[in-house]
mmCIF file of C-alpha atoms in Angstrom:
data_model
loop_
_atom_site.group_PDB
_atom_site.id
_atom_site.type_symbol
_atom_site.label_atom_id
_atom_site.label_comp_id
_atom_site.label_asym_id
_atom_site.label_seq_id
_atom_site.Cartn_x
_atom_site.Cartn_y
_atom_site.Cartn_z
ATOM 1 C CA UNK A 786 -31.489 -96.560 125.701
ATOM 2 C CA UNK A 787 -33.195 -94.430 128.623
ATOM 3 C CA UNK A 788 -30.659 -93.237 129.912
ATOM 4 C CA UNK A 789 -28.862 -90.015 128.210
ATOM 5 C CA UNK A 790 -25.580 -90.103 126.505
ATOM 6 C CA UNK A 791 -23.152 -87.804 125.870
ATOM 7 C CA UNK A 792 -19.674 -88.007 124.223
ATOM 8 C CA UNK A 793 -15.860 -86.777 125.039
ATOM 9 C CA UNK A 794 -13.725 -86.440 122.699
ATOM 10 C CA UNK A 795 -9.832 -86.138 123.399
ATOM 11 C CA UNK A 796 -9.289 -84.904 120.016
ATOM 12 C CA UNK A 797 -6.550 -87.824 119.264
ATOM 13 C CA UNK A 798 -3.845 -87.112 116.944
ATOM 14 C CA UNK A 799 -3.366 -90.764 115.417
ATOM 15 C CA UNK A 800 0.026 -91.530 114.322
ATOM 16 C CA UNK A 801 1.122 -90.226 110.518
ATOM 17 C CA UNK A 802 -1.835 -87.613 110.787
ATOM 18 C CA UNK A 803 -1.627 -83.948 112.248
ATOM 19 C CA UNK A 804 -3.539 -81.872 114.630
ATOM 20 C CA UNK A 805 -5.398 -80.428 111.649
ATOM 21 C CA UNK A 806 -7.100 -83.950 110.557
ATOM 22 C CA UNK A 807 -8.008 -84.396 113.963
ATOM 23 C CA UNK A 808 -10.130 -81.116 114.241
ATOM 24 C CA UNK A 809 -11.449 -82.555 111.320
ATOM 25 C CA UNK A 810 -12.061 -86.117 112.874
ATOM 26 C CA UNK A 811 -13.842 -83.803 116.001
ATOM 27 C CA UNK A 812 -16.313 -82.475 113.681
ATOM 28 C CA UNK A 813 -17.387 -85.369 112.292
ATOM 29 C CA UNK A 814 -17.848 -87.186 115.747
ATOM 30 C CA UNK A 815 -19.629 -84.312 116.955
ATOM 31 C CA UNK A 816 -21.836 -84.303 113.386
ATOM 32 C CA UNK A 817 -22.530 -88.200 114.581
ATOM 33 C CA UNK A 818 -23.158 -87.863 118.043
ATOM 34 C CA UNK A 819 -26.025 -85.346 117.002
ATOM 35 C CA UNK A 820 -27.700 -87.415 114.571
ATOM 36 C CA UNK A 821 -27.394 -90.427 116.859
ATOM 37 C CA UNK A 822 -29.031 -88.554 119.663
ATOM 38 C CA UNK A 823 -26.652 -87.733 122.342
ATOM 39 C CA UNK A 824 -27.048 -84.869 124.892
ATOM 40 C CA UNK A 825 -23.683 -83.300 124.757
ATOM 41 C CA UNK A 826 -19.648 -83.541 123.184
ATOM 42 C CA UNK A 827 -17.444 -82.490 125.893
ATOM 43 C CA UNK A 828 -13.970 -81.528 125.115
ATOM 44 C CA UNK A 829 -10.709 -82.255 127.963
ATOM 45 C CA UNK A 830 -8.055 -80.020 128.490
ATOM 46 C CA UNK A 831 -4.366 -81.510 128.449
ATOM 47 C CA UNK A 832 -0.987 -80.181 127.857
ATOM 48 C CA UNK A 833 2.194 -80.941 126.515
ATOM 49 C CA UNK A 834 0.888 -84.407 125.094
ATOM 50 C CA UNK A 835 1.542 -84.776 121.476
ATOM 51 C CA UNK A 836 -1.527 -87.483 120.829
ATOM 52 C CA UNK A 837 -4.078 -85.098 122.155
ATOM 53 C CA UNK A 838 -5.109 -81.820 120.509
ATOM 54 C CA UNK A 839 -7.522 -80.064 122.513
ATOM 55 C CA UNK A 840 -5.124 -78.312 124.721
ATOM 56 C CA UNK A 841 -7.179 -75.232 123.621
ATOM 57 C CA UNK A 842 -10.532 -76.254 124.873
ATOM 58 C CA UNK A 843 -12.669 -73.323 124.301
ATOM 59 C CA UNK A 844 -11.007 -73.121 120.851
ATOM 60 C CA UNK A 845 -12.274 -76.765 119.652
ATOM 61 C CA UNK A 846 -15.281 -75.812 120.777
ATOM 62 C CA UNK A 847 -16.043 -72.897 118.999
ATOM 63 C CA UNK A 848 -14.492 -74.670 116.256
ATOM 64 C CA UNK A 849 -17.192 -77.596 116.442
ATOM 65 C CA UNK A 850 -19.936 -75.342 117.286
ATOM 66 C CA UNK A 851 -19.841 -73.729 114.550
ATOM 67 C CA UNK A 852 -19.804 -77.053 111.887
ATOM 68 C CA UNK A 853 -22.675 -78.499 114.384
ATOM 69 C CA UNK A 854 -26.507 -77.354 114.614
ATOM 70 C CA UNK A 855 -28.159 -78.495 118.180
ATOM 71 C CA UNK A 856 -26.052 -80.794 120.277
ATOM 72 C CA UNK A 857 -24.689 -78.981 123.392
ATOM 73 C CA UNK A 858 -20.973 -78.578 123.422
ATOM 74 C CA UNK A 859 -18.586 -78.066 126.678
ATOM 75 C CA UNK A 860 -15.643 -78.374 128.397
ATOM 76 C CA UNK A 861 -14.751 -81.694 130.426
ATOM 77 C CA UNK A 862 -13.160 -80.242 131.412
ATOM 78 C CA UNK A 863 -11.344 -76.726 131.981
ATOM 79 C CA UNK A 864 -8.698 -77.193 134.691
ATOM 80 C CA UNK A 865 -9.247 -73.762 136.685
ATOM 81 C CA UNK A 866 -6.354 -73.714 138.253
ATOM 82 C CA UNK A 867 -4.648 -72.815 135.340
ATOM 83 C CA UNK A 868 -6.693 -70.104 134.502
ATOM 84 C CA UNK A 869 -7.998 -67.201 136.092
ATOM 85 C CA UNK A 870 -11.920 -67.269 136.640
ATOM 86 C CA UNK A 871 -12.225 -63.877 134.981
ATOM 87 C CA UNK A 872 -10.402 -65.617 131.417
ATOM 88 C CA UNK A 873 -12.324 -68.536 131.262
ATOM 89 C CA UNK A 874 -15.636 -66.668 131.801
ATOM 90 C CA UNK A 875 -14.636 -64.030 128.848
ATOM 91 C CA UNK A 876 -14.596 -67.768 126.883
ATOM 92 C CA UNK A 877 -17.144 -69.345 127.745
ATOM 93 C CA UNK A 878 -19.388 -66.225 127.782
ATOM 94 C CA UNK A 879 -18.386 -65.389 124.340
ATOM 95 C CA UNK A 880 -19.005 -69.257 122.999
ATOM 96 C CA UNK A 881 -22.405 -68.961 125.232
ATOM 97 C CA UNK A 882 -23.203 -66.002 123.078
ATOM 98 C CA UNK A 883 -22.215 -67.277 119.746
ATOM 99 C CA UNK A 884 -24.076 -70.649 120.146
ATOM 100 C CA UNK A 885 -27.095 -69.313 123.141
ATOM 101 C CA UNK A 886 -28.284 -72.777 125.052
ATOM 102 C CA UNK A 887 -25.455 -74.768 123.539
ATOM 103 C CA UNK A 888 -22.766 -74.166 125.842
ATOM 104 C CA UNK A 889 -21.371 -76.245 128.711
ATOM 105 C CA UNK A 890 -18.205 -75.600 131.447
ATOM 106 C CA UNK A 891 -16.713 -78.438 132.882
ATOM 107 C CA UNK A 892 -14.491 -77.787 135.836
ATOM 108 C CA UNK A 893 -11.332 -80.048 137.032
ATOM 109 C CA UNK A 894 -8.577 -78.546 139.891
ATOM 110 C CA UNK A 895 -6.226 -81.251 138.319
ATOM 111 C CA UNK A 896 -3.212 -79.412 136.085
ATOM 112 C CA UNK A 897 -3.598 -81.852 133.164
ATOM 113 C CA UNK A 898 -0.104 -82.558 132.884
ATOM 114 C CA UNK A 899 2.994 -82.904 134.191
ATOM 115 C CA UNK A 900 4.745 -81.035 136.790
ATOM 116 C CA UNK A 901 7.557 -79.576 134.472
ATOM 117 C CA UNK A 902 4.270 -78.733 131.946
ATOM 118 C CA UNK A 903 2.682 -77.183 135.059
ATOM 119 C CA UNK A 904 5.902 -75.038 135.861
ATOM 120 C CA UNK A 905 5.471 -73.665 132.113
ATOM 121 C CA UNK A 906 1.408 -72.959 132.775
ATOM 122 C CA UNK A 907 3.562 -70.161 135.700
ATOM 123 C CA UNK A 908 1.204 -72.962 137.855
ATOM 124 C CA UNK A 909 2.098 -73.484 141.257
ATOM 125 C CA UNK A 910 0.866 -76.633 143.512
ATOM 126 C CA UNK A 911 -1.111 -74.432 145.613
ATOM 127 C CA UNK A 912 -3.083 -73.066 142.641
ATOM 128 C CA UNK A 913 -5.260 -75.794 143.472
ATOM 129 C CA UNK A 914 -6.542 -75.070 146.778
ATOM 130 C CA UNK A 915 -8.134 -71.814 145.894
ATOM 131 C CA UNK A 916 -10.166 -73.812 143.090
ATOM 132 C CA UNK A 917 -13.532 -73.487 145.447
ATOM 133 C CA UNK A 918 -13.453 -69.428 145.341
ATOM 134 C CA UNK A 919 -12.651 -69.705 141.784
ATOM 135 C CA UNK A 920 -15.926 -71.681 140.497
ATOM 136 C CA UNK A 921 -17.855 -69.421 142.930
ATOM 137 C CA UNK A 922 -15.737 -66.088 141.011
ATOM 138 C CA UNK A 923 -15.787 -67.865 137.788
ATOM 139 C CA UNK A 924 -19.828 -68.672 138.475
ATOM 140 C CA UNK A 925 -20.260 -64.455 139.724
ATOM 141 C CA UNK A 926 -18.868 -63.232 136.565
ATOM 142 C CA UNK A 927 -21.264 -65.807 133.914
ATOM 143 C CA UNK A 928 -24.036 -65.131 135.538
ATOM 144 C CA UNK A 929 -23.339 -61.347 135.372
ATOM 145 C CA UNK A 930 -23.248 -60.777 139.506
ATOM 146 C CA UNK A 931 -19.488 -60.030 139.698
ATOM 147 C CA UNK A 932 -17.971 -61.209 143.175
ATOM 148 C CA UNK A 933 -14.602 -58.441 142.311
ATOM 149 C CA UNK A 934 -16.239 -54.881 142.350
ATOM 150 C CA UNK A 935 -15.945 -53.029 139.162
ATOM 151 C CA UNK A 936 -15.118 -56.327 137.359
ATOM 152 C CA UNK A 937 -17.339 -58.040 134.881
ATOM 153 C CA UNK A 938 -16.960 -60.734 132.103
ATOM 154 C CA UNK A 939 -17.885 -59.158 128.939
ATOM 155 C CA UNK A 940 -19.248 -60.902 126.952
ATOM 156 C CA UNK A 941 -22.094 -61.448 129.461
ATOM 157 C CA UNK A 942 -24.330 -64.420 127.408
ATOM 158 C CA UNK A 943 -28.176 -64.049 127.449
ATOM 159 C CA UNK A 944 -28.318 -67.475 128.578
ATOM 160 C CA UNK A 945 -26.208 -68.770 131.405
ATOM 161 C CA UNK A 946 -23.672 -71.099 130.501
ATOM 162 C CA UNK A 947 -24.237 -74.024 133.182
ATOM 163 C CA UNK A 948 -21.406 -75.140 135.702
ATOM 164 C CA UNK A 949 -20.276 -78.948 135.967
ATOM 165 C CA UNK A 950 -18.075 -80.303 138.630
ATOM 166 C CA UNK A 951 -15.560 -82.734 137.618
ATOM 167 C CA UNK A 952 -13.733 -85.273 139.376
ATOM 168 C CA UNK A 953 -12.044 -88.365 140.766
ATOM 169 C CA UNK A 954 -12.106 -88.259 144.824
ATOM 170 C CA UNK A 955 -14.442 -87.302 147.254
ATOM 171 C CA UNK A 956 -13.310 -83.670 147.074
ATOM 172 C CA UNK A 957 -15.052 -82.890 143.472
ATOM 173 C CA UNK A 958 -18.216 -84.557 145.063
ATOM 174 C CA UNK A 959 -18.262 -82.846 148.438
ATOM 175 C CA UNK A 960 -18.116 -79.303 146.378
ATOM 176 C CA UNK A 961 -20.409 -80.173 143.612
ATOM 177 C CA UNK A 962 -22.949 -81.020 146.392
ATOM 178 C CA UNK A 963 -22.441 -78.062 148.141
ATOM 179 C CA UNK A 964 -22.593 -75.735 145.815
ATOM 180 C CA UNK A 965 -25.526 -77.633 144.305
ATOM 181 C CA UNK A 966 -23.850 -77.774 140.662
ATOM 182 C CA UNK A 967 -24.101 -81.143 138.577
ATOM 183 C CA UNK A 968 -21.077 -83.621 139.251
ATOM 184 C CA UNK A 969 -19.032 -85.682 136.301
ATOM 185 C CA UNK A 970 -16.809 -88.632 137.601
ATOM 186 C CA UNK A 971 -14.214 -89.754 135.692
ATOM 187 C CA UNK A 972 -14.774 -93.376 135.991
ATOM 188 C CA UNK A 973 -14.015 -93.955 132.341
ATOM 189 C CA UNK A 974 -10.127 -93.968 133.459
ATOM 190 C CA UNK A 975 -9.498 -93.552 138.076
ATOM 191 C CA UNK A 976 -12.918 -96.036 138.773
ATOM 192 C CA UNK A 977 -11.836 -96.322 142.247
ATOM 193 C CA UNK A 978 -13.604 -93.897 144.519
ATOM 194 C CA UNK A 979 -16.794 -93.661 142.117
ATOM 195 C CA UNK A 980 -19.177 -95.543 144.214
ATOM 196 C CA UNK A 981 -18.293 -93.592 147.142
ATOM 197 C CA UNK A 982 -17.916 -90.157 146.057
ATOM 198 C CA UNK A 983 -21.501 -90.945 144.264
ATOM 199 C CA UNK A 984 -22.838 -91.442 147.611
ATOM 200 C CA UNK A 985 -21.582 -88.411 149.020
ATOM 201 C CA UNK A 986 -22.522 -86.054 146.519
ATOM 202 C CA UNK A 987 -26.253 -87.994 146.869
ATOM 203 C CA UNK A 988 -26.329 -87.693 150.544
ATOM 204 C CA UNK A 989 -24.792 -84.032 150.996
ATOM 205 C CA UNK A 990 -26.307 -82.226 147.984
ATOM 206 C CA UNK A 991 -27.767 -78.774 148.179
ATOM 207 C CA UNK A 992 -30.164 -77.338 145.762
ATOM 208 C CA UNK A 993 -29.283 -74.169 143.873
ATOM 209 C CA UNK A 994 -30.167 -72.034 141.273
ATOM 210 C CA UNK A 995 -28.919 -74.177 138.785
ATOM 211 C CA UNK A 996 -29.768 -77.241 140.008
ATOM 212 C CA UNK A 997 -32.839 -78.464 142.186
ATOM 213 C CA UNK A 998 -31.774 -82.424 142.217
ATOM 214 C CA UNK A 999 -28.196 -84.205 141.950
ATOM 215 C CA UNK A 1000 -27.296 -85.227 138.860
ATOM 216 C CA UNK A 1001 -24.652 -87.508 138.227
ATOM 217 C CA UNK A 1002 -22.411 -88.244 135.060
ATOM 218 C CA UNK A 1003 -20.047 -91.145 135.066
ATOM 219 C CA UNK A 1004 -17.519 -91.832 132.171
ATOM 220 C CA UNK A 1005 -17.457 -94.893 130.687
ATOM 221 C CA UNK A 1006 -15.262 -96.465 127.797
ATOM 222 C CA UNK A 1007 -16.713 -97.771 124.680
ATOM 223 C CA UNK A 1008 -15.933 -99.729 121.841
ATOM 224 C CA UNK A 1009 -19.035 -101.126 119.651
ATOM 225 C CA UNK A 1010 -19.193 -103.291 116.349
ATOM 226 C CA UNK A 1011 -21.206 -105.148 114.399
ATOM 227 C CA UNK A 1012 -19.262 -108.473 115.349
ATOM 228 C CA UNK A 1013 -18.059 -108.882 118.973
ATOM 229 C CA UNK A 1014 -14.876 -109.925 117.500
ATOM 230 C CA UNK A 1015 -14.017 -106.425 115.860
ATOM 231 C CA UNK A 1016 -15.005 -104.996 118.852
ATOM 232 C CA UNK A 1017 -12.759 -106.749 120.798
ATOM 233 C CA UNK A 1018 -9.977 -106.027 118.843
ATOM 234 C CA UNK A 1019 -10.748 -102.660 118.548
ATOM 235 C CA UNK A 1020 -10.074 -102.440 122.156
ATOM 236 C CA UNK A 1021 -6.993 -104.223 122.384
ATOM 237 C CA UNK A 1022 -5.763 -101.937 119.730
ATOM 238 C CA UNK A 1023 -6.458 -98.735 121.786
ATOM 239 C CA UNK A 1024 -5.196 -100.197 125.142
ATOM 240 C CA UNK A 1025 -2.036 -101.457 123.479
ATOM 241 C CA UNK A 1026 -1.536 -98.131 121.831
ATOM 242 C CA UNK A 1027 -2.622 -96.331 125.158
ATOM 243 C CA UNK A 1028 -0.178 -98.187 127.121
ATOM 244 C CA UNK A 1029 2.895 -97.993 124.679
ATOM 245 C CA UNK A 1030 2.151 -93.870 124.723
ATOM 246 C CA UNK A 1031 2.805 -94.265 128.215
ATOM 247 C CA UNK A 1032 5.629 -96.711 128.479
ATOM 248 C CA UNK A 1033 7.227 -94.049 125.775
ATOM 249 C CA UNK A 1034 6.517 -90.840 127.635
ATOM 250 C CA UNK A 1035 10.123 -89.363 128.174
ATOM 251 C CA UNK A 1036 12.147 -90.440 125.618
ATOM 252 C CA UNK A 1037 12.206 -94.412 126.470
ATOM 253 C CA UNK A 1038 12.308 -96.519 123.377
ATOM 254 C CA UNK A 1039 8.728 -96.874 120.998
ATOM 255 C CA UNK A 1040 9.413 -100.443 119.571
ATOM 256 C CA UNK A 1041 7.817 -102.118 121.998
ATOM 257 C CA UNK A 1042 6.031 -104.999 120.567
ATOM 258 C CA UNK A 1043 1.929 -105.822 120.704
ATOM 259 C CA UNK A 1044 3.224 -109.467 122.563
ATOM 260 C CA UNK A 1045 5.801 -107.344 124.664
ATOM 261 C CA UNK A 1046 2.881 -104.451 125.649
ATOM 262 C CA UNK A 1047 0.581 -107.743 126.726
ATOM 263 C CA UNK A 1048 3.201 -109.211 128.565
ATOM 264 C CA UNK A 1049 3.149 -106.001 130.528
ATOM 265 C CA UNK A 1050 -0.300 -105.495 131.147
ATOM 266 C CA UNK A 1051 -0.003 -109.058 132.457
ATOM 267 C CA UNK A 1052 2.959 -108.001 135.188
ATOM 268 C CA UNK A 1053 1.839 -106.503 138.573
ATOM 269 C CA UNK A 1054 2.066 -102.678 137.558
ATOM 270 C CA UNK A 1055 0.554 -103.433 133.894
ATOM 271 C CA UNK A 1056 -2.375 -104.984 135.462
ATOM 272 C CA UNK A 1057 -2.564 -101.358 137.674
ATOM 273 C CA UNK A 1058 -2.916 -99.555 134.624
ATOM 274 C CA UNK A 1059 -4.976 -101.971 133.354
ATOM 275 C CA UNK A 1060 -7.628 -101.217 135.762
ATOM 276 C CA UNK A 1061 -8.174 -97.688 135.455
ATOM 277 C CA UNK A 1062 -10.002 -98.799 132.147
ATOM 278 C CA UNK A 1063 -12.155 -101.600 134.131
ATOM 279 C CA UNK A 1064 -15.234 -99.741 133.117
ATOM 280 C CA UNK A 1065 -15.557 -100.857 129.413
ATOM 281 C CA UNK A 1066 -18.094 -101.793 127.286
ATOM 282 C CA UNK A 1067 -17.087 -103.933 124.161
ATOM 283 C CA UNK A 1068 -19.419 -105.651 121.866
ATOM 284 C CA UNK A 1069 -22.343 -105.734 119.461
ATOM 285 C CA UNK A 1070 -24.966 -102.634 120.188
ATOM 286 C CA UNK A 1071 -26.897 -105.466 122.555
ATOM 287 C CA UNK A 1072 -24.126 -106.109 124.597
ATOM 288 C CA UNK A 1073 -23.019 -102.248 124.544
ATOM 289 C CA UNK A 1074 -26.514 -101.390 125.741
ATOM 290 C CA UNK A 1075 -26.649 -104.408 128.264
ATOM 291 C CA UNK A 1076 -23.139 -103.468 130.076
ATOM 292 C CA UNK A 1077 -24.540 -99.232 129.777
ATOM 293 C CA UNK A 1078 -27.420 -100.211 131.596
ATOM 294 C CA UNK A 1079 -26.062 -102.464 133.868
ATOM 295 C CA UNK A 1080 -23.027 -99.780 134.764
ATOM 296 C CA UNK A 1081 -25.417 -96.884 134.808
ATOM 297 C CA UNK A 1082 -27.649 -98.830 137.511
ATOM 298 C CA UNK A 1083 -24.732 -99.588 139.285
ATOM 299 C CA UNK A 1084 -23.158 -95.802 139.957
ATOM 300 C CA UNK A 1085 -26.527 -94.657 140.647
ATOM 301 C CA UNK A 1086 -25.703 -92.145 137.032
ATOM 302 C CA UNK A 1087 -28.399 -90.456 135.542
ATOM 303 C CA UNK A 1088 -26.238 -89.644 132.645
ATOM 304 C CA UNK A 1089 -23.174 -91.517 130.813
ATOM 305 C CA UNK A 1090 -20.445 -89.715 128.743
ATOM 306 C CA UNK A 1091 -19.116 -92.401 126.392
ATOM 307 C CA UNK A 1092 -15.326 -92.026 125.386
ATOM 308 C CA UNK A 1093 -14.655 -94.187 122.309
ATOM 309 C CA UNK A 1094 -11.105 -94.815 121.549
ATOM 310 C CA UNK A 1095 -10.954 -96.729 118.609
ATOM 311 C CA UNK A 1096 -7.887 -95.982 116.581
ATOM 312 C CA UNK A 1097 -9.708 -95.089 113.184
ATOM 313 C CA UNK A 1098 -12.087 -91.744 113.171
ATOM 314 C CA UNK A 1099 -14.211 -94.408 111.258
ATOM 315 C CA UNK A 1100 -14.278 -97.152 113.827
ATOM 316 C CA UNK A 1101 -15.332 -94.639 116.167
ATOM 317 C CA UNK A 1102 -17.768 -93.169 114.405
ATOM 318 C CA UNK A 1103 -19.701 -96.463 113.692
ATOM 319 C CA UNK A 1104 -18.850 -96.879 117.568
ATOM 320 C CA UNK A 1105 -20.969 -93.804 118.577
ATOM 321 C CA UNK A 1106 -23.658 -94.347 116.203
ATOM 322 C CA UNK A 1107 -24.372 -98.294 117.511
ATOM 323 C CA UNK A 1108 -23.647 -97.438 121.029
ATOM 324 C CA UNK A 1109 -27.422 -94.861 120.550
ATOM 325 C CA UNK A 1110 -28.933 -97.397 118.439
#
């Protein structure tokens, strides 16, 4: 395919198996991804969910660096907000110095969690609106011109560890443009605005340092198979489970059945959550590659990062290696 792909991985905790096996699971998709060809494995950070186990990003990454040999590894993303600029570029600037060229940071102004999760992160809902300073801090302190006097991330890496923008609205475009920094959209699960905030970031961008042309990433669900059929299921498998994770959230009852959950999906707010997935690619490698291309023309991407959610490491595995075949 001419197009690049990347990967993120959520790090799922599948039910019966611990965080452990799926650090484990992470390695090995990583290990794929590189023999397969993909650009980069990008790594979300959420909190407080107990299916998803990269809550410490910059952890897993180090983690996965170090079992890996040449695909780039990042964050997709780091929520600042949660962070000071000055922590996150200690990270990141130690991973960019332990694995020089290989590094990538990711940034979201989301909390990535709840609100009672975000009281615990002593985050406030304001934390957010300070989140263009922080890249520009958070950018001053990798790139070792320090915007606080007498202040400096050490360790400083040789290399600069690049800067992504993430998001879902025009707000994430509007900044990536300005600041002339790559933009991610994450159309793989809040497709709405992607068309639009596209365009914006197209029409408004602003060369920089880093960057002389826009470049944009979209997100994009995938489940590939040998037989259309096992693809297929494979994806009603993860939806089902997806949606039952969030009918349970809370304490509400788990028992739900696979006829009940597509009942649901069916009903007027189902079919709501059943959209955020609309972009989805399911099927042999030919009609992966077909719907890629056809998507990628589409958002005007120049790069795709491919989340496969099949419910067995193996499944998604095979998933990753077709999907670059």
């Amino acid at each position: 395919m001419a197009i690049p792909l990347s990967l993120l991985d959520l790090a799922p905790i599948a039910p019966g198996q611990s965080a452990r096996d799926s650090f484990a699971a992470s390695v090995e998709l990583a290990r794929a991804a590189e023999r397969s060809g993909y650009r980069r494995v990008w790594y979300a950070e959420h909190h407080n969910m107990p299916t998803i186990a990269s809550s410490a990003t910059a952890v897993l990454i180090g983690h996965v660096g170090a079992h890996t040999d040449r695909i780039r590894l990042g964050a997709g993303g780091i929520m600042l907000p949660n962070h000071s600029p000055l922590v996150i570029a200690e990270q990141f600037g130690t991973l960019g110095s332990l694995f020089p060229g290989r590094i990538d940071l990711g940034l979201g102004r989301a909390p990535g969690s709840d609100q009672t999760t975000l009281r615990a992160l002593r985050r406030s809902n304001e934390s957010a609106d300070t989140f263009p300073q922080d890249v520009l801090e958070l950018n001053g302190y990798l790139a070792g011109r320090s915007r606080i006097p007498g202040v400096r991330a050490v360790p400083t890496p040789a290399e600069p560890v690049p800067l992504f923008i993430l998001g879902s609205s025009l707000f994430g475009a509007q900044l990536a443009a300005q600041l002339g920094l790559p933009y991610a959209f994450a159309s793989h699960f809040a497709p709405d605005a992607l068309h639009q905030a596209v365009a914006v970031y197209r029409d408004t961008f602003r060369p920089s340092e880093q960057l002389a042309e826009p470049w944009v990433i979209a997100g994009v669900n995938v489940f590939a198979a040998e037989d259309h059929d096992r693809a297929v299921e494979m994806r009603a498998e993860a939806y089902r489970a997806r949606t039952r994770g969030m009918l349970t959230r809370g304490g509400a009852p788990a028992d739900f059945t696979d006829a009940e959950i597509d009942a649901f999906l069916e009903s007027p707010e189902g079919r709501g959550l059943a959209a955020m997935t609309r972009y989805t690619a399911a099927g042999t490698p030919a009609e992966v590659r077909e719907f890629l291309e056809g998507f990628a023309k589409e958002a005007g991407a120049d790069e795709l990062i491919t989340a496969h959610h099949a419910q067995r490491i193996e499944d998604r595995i095979r998933s990753v290696e077709l999907t670059a075949s």
